[in-house]
Short mmCIF file of C-alpha atoms and ligand atoms in Angstrom, two decimals:
data_model
loop_
_atom_site.label_atom_id
_atom_site.label_comp_id
_atom_site.label_asym_id
_atom_site.label_seq_id
_atom_site.Cartn_x
_atom_site.Cartn_y
_atom_site.Cartn_z
CA MET A 1 0.00 0.00 0.00
CA SER A 2 1.14 3.54 -0.71
CA ASN A 3 2.37 5.63 2.23
CA HIS A 4 0.31 8.53 0.90
CA PRO A 5 -3.03 7.34 -0.45
CA LEU A 6 -4.62 10.80 -0.11
CA ILE A 7 -1.85 12.41 -2.16
CA ASP A 8 -2.29 9.67 -4.76
CA GLN A 9 -5.95 10.72 -5.15
CA PHE A 10 -5.49 14.45 -4.58
CA HIS A 11 -7.95 16.40 -6.69
CA PHE A 12 -8.69 19.50 -4.62
CA PRO A 13 -8.95 22.85 -6.40
CA VAL A 14 -6.73 24.80 -4.00
CA LEU A 15 -5.21 27.04 -6.69
CA GLN A 16 -8.59 27.84 -8.26
CA GLU A 17 -9.90 28.72 -4.82
CA LEU A 18 -7.03 31.19 -4.51
CA GLY A 19 -8.18 32.78 -7.79
CA ILE A 20 -5.59 31.13 -10.05
CA SER A 21 -7.16 29.80 -13.24
CA LYS A 22 -6.10 26.55 -14.93
CA ASN A 23 -3.39 27.90 -17.22
CA GLU A 24 -2.20 30.62 -14.87
CA LYS A 25 0.85 30.44 -12.58
CA LEU A 26 0.81 31.40 -8.90
CA ILE A 27 3.37 34.19 -8.47
CA ILE A 28 4.31 35.13 -4.90
CA ALA A 29 6.98 37.78 -4.30
CA GLY A 30 8.37 39.84 -1.47
CA PRO A 31 11.23 40.16 0.97
CA CYS A 32 12.69 37.43 3.11
CA ALA A 33 11.47 39.29 6.19
CA VAL A 34 9.24 42.18 7.20
CA GLU A 35 11.70 44.91 8.30
CA ASN A 36 9.56 48.03 8.61
CA LEU A 37 6.39 49.64 7.24
CA GLU A 38 8.17 51.70 4.62
CA GLN A 39 9.88 48.65 3.11
CA MET A 40 6.57 46.78 3.01
CA THR A 41 4.72 49.74 1.48
CA GLN A 42 7.29 49.97 -1.32
CA ILE A 43 6.92 46.27 -2.06
CA ALA A 44 3.13 46.33 -1.92
CA GLU A 45 3.00 49.22 -4.37
CA MET A 46 5.38 47.51 -6.77
CA LEU A 47 3.29 44.30 -6.70
CA LYS A 48 0.03 46.20 -7.20
CA HIS A 49 1.58 47.99 -10.17
CA HIS A 50 2.06 44.56 -11.79
CA HIS A 51 -1.35 43.22 -10.68
CA ILE A 52 0.37 40.59 -8.55
CA SER A 53 -1.89 39.53 -5.67
CA PHE A 54 0.40 37.45 -3.43
CA LEU A 55 3.01 38.96 -1.13
CA ARG A 56 5.52 36.88 0.83
CA ALA A 57 7.35 38.18 3.93
CA GLY A 58 8.67 36.39 6.99
CA SER A 59 7.54 37.44 10.43
CA PHE A 60 9.25 34.76 12.54
CA LYS A 61 12.54 33.87 10.86
CA PRO A 62 14.12 30.44 11.38
CA ARG A 63 17.83 31.43 11.34
CA THR A 64 20.76 29.06 11.58
CA SER A 65 22.48 31.34 14.09
CA PRO A 66 20.58 32.57 17.14
CA TYR A 67 22.53 35.84 16.84
CA ASP A 68 21.06 36.65 13.41
CA PHE A 69 17.91 38.75 12.88
CA GLN A 70 14.97 36.64 14.08
CA GLY A 71 12.17 38.65 12.48
CA LEU A 72 9.91 41.30 13.98
CA GLU A 73 7.53 38.52 15.07
CA LYS A 74 4.16 39.90 16.25
CA GLU A 75 5.04 43.43 15.15
CA ALA A 76 5.60 42.00 11.66
CA LEU A 77 2.12 40.46 11.70
CA GLU A 78 0.63 43.85 12.56
CA ILE A 79 2.45 45.41 9.60
CA LEU A 80 1.27 42.56 7.35
CA LYS A 81 -2.33 43.01 8.47
CA TYR A 82 -2.13 46.71 7.62
CA ILE A 83 -0.60 45.94 4.20
CA LYS A 84 -3.19 43.23 3.50
CA ASP A 85 -6.09 45.55 4.28
CA THR A 86 -4.67 48.62 2.57
CA TYR A 87 -3.55 46.95 -0.65
CA GLN A 88 -5.94 43.96 -0.79
CA LEU A 89 -3.01 41.58 -1.13
CA LYS A 90 -2.93 37.93 -0.08
CA ILE A 91 -0.17 37.40 2.46
CA VAL A 92 2.16 34.39 2.71
CA SER A 93 4.23 34.00 5.90
CA GLU A 94 5.82 31.14 7.84
CA ILE A 95 4.01 29.99 10.98
CA PRO A 96 6.55 28.54 13.40
CA SER A 97 4.19 27.17 16.03
CA ILE A 98 0.48 26.66 16.63
CA GLN A 99 0.75 28.98 19.65
CA TYR A 100 0.57 31.91 17.19
CA LEU A 101 -2.50 30.65 15.33
CA ASP A 102 -4.76 33.54 16.34
CA ASP A 103 -2.13 36.14 15.47
CA PHE A 104 -1.59 34.55 12.06
CA ALA A 105 -5.26 33.93 11.29
CA ASP A 106 -6.00 37.65 10.90
CA ALA A 107 -2.95 38.75 8.95
CA VAL A 108 -1.91 35.79 6.81
CA ASP A 109 -3.81 34.10 3.95
CA ILE A 110 -1.41 31.23 3.22
CA PHE A 111 0.51 29.64 6.08
CA GLN A 112 4.01 28.65 5.05
CA ILE A 113 5.54 25.58 6.70
CA GLY A 114 9.29 26.12 6.60
CA ALA A 115 11.84 23.64 5.27
CA ARG A 116 13.16 23.09 8.78
CA ASN A 117 9.68 22.20 9.98
CA MET A 118 8.71 19.83 7.18
CA GLN A 119 8.95 16.89 9.58
CA ASN A 120 7.73 18.71 12.68
CA PHE A 121 4.87 16.24 12.89
CA SER A 122 3.17 17.92 15.79
CA LEU A 123 3.06 21.23 13.85
CA LEU A 124 1.79 19.35 10.77
CA LYS A 125 -1.00 17.73 12.80
CA ASP A 126 -1.93 21.05 14.38
CA LEU A 127 -2.09 22.83 11.00
CA SER A 128 -3.98 19.95 9.39
CA THR A 129 -7.09 20.86 11.33
CA THR A 130 -7.10 24.52 10.23
CA ASN A 131 -8.79 25.59 7.00
CA LYS A 132 -5.98 27.91 5.83
CA PRO A 133 -4.10 27.15 2.61
CA LEU A 134 -0.76 25.58 3.57
CA LEU A 135 2.47 25.99 1.61
CA LEU A 136 4.66 23.02 2.53
CA LYS A 137 8.35 23.65 1.84
CA ARG A 138 10.50 20.61 1.17
CA GLY A 139 13.07 19.97 3.89
CA PHE A 140 16.58 20.38 2.48
CA GLY A 141 17.52 16.92 3.74
CA ASN A 142 14.36 15.14 2.70
CA THR A 143 13.48 12.79 -0.13
CA LEU A 144 10.49 13.27 -2.37
CA GLU A 145 8.76 10.36 -0.62
CA GLU A 146 9.28 11.96 2.84
CA TRP A 147 7.95 15.26 1.51
CA LEU A 148 4.81 13.57 0.14
CA CYS A 149 4.30 11.80 3.49
CA ALA A 150 4.54 15.18 5.27
CA ALA A 151 1.83 16.49 2.94
CA GLU A 152 -0.22 13.39 3.70
CA TYR A 153 -0.27 14.40 7.40
CA LEU A 154 -1.89 17.69 6.38
CA LEU A 155 -4.53 16.00 4.22
CA LEU A 156 -5.23 13.31 6.79
CA GLY A 157 -6.16 15.94 9.37
CA GLY A 158 -8.73 17.37 6.94
CA ASN A 159 -6.93 20.31 5.33
CA GLN A 160 -7.25 19.91 1.55
CA ASN A 161 -5.63 23.22 0.67
CA VAL A 162 -2.06 22.03 0.37
CA ILE A 163 0.56 23.36 -2.05
CA LEU A 164 4.07 21.88 -2.19
CA CYS A 165 7.15 24.07 -2.56
CA GLU A 166 10.51 22.80 -3.83
CA ARG A 167 13.25 25.05 -2.38
CA GLY A 168 16.44 23.10 -3.05
CA ILE A 169 18.11 20.23 -1.26
CA ARG A 170 21.57 19.81 0.27
CA THR A 171 24.09 18.06 -1.98
CA PHE A 172 27.90 18.04 -2.29
CA GLU A 173 27.62 21.10 -4.54
CA ASN A 174 28.35 24.31 -2.68
CA ALA A 175 28.49 26.86 -5.49
CA THR A 176 24.80 27.39 -4.80
CA ARG A 177 23.14 27.51 -1.38
CA SER A 178 21.10 24.39 -2.19
CA THR A 179 20.57 22.31 -5.32
CA LEU A 180 17.27 22.92 -7.07
CA ASP A 181 15.66 19.53 -7.72
CA LEU A 182 13.57 20.10 -10.82
CA GLY A 183 13.48 16.34 -11.41
CA SER A 184 11.18 16.02 -8.41
CA VAL A 185 8.99 18.85 -9.68
CA ALA A 186 8.59 17.21 -13.12
CA LEU A 187 7.94 13.87 -11.46
CA ILE A 188 5.25 15.28 -9.16
CA LYS A 189 3.55 16.92 -12.13
CA ASN A 190 3.61 13.65 -14.10
CA THR A 191 2.33 11.52 -11.24
CA TYR A 192 0.09 13.53 -8.90
CA GLN A 193 -2.52 16.27 -8.94
CA ILE A 194 -1.21 18.18 -5.91
CA PRO A 195 0.12 21.60 -6.91
CA VAL A 196 3.84 22.31 -6.61
CA ILE A 197 5.63 25.64 -6.84
CA VAL A 198 9.35 26.50 -6.75
CA ASP A 199 11.41 28.87 -4.59
CA PRO A 200 14.45 29.71 -6.77
CA SER A 201 15.76 32.19 -4.19
CA HIS A 202 16.52 29.79 -1.33
CA ALA A 203 17.46 27.07 -3.83
CA SER A 204 20.27 29.18 -5.25
CA GLY A 205 21.15 31.77 -2.61
CA ARG A 206 22.25 34.03 -5.48
CA SER A 207 20.22 36.65 -7.25
CA ASP A 208 22.21 36.26 -10.49
CA ILE A 209 20.63 32.88 -11.29
CA VAL A 210 17.13 33.38 -9.91
CA THR A 211 15.80 34.31 -13.37
CA PRO A 212 16.97 31.20 -15.28
CA LEU A 213 15.91 28.93 -12.41
CA SER A 214 12.47 30.55 -12.35
CA LEU A 215 11.92 30.09 -16.07
CA ALA A 216 13.26 26.52 -15.98
CA SER A 217 10.90 25.71 -13.10
CA LEU A 218 7.85 26.86 -15.03
CA GLU A 219 9.01 24.86 -18.06
CA ALA A 220 9.39 21.79 -15.82
CA GLY A 221 5.70 22.19 -15.00
CA ALA A 222 5.77 24.09 -11.70
CA ASP A 223 2.42 25.71 -10.86
CA GLY A 224 4.11 28.86 -9.67
CA LEU A 225 7.04 30.60 -8.01
CA ILE A 226 7.84 32.25 -4.69
CA ILE A 227 10.60 34.80 -5.19
CA GLU A 228 12.51 37.07 -2.81
CA VAL A 229 12.62 40.73 -3.83
CA HIS A 230 13.73 43.74 -1.77
CA PRO A 231 13.77 47.52 -2.41
CA ASN A 232 17.46 47.55 -1.48
CA PRO A 233 18.97 44.05 -1.21
CA ASN A 234 22.32 45.44 0.00
CA ILE A 235 20.78 46.44 3.30
CA ALA A 236 18.31 43.54 3.72
CA LEU A 237 18.36 42.11 7.24
CA SER A 238 18.31 38.53 5.94
CA ASP A 239 19.12 36.69 2.70
CA ARG A 240 20.53 39.77 0.94
CA THR A 241 22.58 37.79 -1.63
CA GLN A 242 19.51 36.17 -3.15
CA ALA A 243 16.99 39.03 -3.21
CA LEU A 244 16.18 40.57 -6.59
CA THR A 245 16.02 44.35 -6.94
CA PHE A 246 12.71 45.74 -8.19
CA GLU A 247 14.29 46.23 -11.59
CA GLN A 248 15.53 42.63 -11.78
CA PHE A 249 12.16 41.36 -10.62
CA GLN A 250 10.31 43.41 -13.23
CA THR A 251 12.53 42.05 -16.00
CA LEU A 252 11.85 38.49 -14.82
CA TYR A 253 8.13 39.14 -14.45
CA SER A 254 7.83 40.47 -17.96
CA LYS A 255 9.50 37.27 -19.23
CA ILE A 256 6.99 35.23 -17.25
CA THR A 257 4.04 37.19 -18.63
CA THR A 258 5.07 36.79 -22.26
CA LYS A 259 4.41 33.05 -21.95
CA TYR A 260 2.26 32.60 -18.84
CA ASN A 261 -0.25 34.87 -17.08
CA THR A 262 -0.51 36.77 -20.35
CA LYS A 263 -3.42 38.91 -19.18
CA GLU A 264 -1.03 41.30 -17.35
C1 PEP B 1 11.81 31.55 3.66
O1 PEP B 1 10.99 31.33 2.76
O2 PEP B 1 12.13 32.70 4.02
C2 PEP B 1 12.50 30.42 4.30
C3 PEP B 1 13.07 30.53 5.49
O3 PEP B 1 12.49 29.32 3.53
P1 PEP B 1 12.97 27.81 3.84
O4 PEP B 1 12.11 27.33 4.98
O5 PEP B 1 12.70 27.12 2.55
O6 PEP B 1 14.43 27.88 4.19
MN1 MN B 2 14.71 34.02 3.05
#
């Protein structure tokens, strides 16, 4: 018997419910972390200008070093709520623990489950009983089968609004932060109905190759992208080497809209 019978039969229209039509790609963009209101206002205005509806920004940041910027936490959620209401954007942010459910419920439309939490089974079980769309990042040390089993936990608890996100895995190659596994993306698309998007920013750790990885991901069949962009990457408080400038993002987005999402 399969370890993930619900994934095998997955047929839920999560993307359509988020307003994404069949031949459209889900594009999510924004900074690694909420830093202040001005930064978030600049990003929101840029996204609105391009008719992009999904903004990403971390509130609680899972950092390797405890001395690095940990996110503005609840203050970030207040800023996100303001941005959501003012600009009518859908907000994507990582929820680190069920203890913050009420704080997240108001401000965040799609709960991100971070790579480091992909096998936090108690968090998965807790989130499986909510009705929020869940973006499940692949753990950087996890196989495709383990990733699908993690998604199965979410479905088993009753949440049918699950989207997978490939964000690179750890290999011997260290020229890039992680190694983007597009083979898994193509395989998921050939085998299952569950949507899968790609995060080329964390996969590469370098802004100079985010554009080719984004375009390759869509060609491999990915249902969308989540991309880090910052008004001034040089002074970003986290992940500054991988954030696109507005100009770089706009160039990439216009390439995306010549082939996909052509209504822009
Ligand atoms: C992020 O999206 O900012 C993030 C921390 O991603 P990951 O969990 O994939 O490392
Ligand atoms: Mn980041």
